XYZ file of C-alpha atoms in Angstrom:
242
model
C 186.375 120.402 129.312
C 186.763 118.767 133.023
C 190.249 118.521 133.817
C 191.268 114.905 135.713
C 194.348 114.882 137.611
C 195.593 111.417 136.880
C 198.381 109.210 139.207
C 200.300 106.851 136.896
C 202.310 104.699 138.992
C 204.626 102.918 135.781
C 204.814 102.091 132.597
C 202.196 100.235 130.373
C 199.972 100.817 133.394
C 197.905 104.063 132.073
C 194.299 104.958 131.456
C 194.436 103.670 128.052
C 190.640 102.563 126.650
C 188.832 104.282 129.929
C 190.976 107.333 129.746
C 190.169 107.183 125.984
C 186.400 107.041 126.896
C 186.920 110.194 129.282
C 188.467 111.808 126.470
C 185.732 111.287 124.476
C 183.053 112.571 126.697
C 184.196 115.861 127.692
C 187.644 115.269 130.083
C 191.257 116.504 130.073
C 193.634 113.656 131.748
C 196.348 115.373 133.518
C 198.915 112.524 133.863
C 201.852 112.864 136.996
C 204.327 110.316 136.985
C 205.473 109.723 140.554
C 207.606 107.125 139.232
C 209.637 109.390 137.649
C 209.619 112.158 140.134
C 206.817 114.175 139.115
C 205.660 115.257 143.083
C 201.895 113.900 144.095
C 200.015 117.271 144.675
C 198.509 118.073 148.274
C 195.390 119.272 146.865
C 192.749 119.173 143.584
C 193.642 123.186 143.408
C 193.343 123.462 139.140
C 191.547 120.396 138.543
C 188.467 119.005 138.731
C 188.561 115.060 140.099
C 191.260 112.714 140.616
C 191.868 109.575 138.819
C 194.415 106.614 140.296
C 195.400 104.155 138.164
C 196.567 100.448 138.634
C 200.204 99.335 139.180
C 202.420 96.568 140.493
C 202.957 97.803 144.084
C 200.637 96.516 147.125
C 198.872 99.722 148.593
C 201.216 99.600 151.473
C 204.860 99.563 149.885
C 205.504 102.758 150.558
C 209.742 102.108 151.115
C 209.948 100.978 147.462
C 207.506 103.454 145.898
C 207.448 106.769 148.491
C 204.568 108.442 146.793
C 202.149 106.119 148.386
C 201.652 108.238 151.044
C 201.073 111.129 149.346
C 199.006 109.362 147.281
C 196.791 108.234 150.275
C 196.697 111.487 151.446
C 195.067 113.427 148.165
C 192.726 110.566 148.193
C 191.796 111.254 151.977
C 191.930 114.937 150.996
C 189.723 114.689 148.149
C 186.534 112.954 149.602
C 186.897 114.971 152.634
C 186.544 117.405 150.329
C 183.487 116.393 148.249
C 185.378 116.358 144.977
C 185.346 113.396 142.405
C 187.660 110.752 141.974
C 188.150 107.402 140.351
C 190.435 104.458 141.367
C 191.127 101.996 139.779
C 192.873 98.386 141.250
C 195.933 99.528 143.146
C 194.203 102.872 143.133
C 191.098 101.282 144.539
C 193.147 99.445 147.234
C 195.030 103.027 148.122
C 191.385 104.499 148.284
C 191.061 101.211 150.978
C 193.820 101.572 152.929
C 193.406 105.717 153.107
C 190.084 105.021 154.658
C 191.039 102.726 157.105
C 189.925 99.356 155.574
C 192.096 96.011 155.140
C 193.615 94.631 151.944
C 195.186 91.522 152.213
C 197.140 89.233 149.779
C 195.460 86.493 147.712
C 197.035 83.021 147.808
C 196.477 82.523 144.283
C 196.180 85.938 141.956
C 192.843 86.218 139.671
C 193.779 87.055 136.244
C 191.372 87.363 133.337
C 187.667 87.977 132.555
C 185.242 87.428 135.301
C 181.820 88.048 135.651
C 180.964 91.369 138.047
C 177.528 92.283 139.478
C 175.629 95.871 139.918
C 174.449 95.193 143.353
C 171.233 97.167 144.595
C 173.189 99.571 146.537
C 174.479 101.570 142.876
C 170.971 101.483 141.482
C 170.568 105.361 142.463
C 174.711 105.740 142.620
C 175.242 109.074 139.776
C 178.375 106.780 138.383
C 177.650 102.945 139.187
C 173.859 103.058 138.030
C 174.985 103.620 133.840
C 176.812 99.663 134.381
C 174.406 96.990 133.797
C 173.359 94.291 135.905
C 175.708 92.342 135.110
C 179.083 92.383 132.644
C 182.606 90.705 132.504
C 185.582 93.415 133.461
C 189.340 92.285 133.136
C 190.639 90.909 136.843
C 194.312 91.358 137.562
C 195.952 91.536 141.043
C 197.089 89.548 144.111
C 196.729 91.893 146.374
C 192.530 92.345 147.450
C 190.189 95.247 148.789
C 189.532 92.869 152.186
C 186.397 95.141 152.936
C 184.773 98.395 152.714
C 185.627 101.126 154.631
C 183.316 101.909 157.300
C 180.517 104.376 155.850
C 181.276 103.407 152.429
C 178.810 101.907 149.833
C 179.289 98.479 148.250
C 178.548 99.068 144.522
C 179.829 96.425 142.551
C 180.583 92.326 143.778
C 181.473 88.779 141.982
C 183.742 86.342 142.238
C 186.014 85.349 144.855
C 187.257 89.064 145.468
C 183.615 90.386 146.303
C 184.722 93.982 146.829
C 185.295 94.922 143.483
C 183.646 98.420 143.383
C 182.742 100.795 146.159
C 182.055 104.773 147.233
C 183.360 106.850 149.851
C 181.138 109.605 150.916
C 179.337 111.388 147.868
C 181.962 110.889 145.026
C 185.562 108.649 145.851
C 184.799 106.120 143.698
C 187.158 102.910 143.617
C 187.426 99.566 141.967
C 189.205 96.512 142.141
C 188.509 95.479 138.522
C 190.058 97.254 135.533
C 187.944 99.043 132.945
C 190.579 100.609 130.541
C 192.972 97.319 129.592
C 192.959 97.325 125.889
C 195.040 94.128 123.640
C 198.175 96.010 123.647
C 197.986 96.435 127.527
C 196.912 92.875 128.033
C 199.962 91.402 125.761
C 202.201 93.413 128.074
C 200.805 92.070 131.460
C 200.670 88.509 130.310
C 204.478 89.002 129.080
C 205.983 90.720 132.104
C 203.920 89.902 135.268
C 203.522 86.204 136.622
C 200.007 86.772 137.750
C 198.940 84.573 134.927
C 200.562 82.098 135.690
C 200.746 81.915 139.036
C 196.931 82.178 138.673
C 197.315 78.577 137.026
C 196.350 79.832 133.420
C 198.001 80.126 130.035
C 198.676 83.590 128.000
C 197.459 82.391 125.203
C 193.657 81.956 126.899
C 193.880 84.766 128.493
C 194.486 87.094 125.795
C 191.867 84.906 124.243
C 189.268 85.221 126.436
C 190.112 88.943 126.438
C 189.307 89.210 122.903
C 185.869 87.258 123.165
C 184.817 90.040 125.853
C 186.535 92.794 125.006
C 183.485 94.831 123.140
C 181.069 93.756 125.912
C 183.123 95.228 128.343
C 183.319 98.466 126.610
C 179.446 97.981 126.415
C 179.565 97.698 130.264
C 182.157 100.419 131.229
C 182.141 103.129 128.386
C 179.200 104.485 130.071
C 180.705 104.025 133.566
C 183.126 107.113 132.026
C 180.694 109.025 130.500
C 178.635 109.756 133.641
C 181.744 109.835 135.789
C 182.416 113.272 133.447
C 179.259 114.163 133.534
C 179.050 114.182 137.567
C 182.396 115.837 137.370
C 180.903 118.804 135.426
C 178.086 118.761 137.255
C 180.088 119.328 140.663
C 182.258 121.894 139.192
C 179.453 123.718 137.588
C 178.012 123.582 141.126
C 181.090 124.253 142.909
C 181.238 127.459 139.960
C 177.644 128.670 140.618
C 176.024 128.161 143.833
């Protein structure tokens, strides 16, 4: 087993179908709750990659949510490093803002299915080549990855928030998209976030529209997981045994 560190920021915000597909391929998820004081480690020392998952706070509220920081700083820490790690939305937009690049606020939230595209850039990545060409990923945020940090490579794009997946240095991987929303998860946003609406659509067709996509996007993103793990235990078997 690979263990994975993994930074929940709240409830009904957790790894849930992609942490279920990690699970599945080899991985130990190793949740901390900042939220509820568990302290944001300096450093990877006992595990294997990192993991950051989505949440309600913008990358840069660090009054009202003080791990941020921290947060920031393992994810610096990490890819300075060389060691694995996978970010996902707010994590994705930490992973930004750690590495000096811009987020910046949407006017109007995107919330739903969109279409995302494998641009030529992942073709040889060791996580970003298993997606296909193309594939529909659940969309849910106001705040947006404004641009790559400088250095990084720009894996994934689509719609109207063309940053949606990117790598810094050899293995911080981070996305704007989510992989791992399953119906429970989606029920929950739709009932206690506005993003929906204020995106100008209904619950009812989003939830809908999740459940007309939801096995192609495990089609898409269950073997974004798998070779995550397997570059995980490929870099701690190398890390193990030079």
């Amino acid at each position: 087993m690979v263990r994975i560190l993994v930074i929940q920021h709240q409830d009904g915000a957790d790894a849930r179908r992609f942490g279920d597909w990690l699970t599945e391929a080899g991985a130990e998820l190793v949740v901390r709750r900042p939220d509820l004081g568990e302290p944001v480690p300096g450093s990877l020392d006992g595990y294997d990659a990192l993991m950051v998952l989505g949440g309600s706070p913008g990358p840069l509220d660090d009054e009202t949510h003080p791990w941020l920081p921290a947060t920031r700083a393992l994810q610096r820490r990490t890819a300075a490093d060389g060691d694995p790690s996978f970010n996902i939305c707010l994590g994705g937009e930490l992973a930004a803002v750690a590495h000096g690049a811009r987020v910046r606020r949407r006017d109007r939230p995107q919330a739903g299915v969109y279409e995302v595209r494998r641009r030529p850039e992942a073709d040889d990545d060791p996580v970003f080549s298993a997606m296909p060409q193309s594939a529909r990923a659940v969309l849910w945020h106001q705040e947006e990855i404004a641009e790559i940090p400088a250095g990084a490579v720009h894996l994934v794009d689509g719609t109207q928030a063309p940053v949606q997946a990117f790598r810094v240095g050899r293995a911080c991987w981070a996305t704007q998209f989510h992989p791992e929303p399953d119906p429970d998860i989606m029920r929950s946003w739709t009932r206690i976030t506005p993003l929906a609406a204020n995106a100008g659509r209904s619950a009812q067709d989003v939830l809908a529209e999740y459940a007309a996509h939801e096995n192609a996007i495990e089609q898409a993103f269950r073997p974004v997981a798998v070779a995550f793990v397997e570059y995980v235990r490929r870099h701690r078997d190398g890390r193990h045994h030079p």
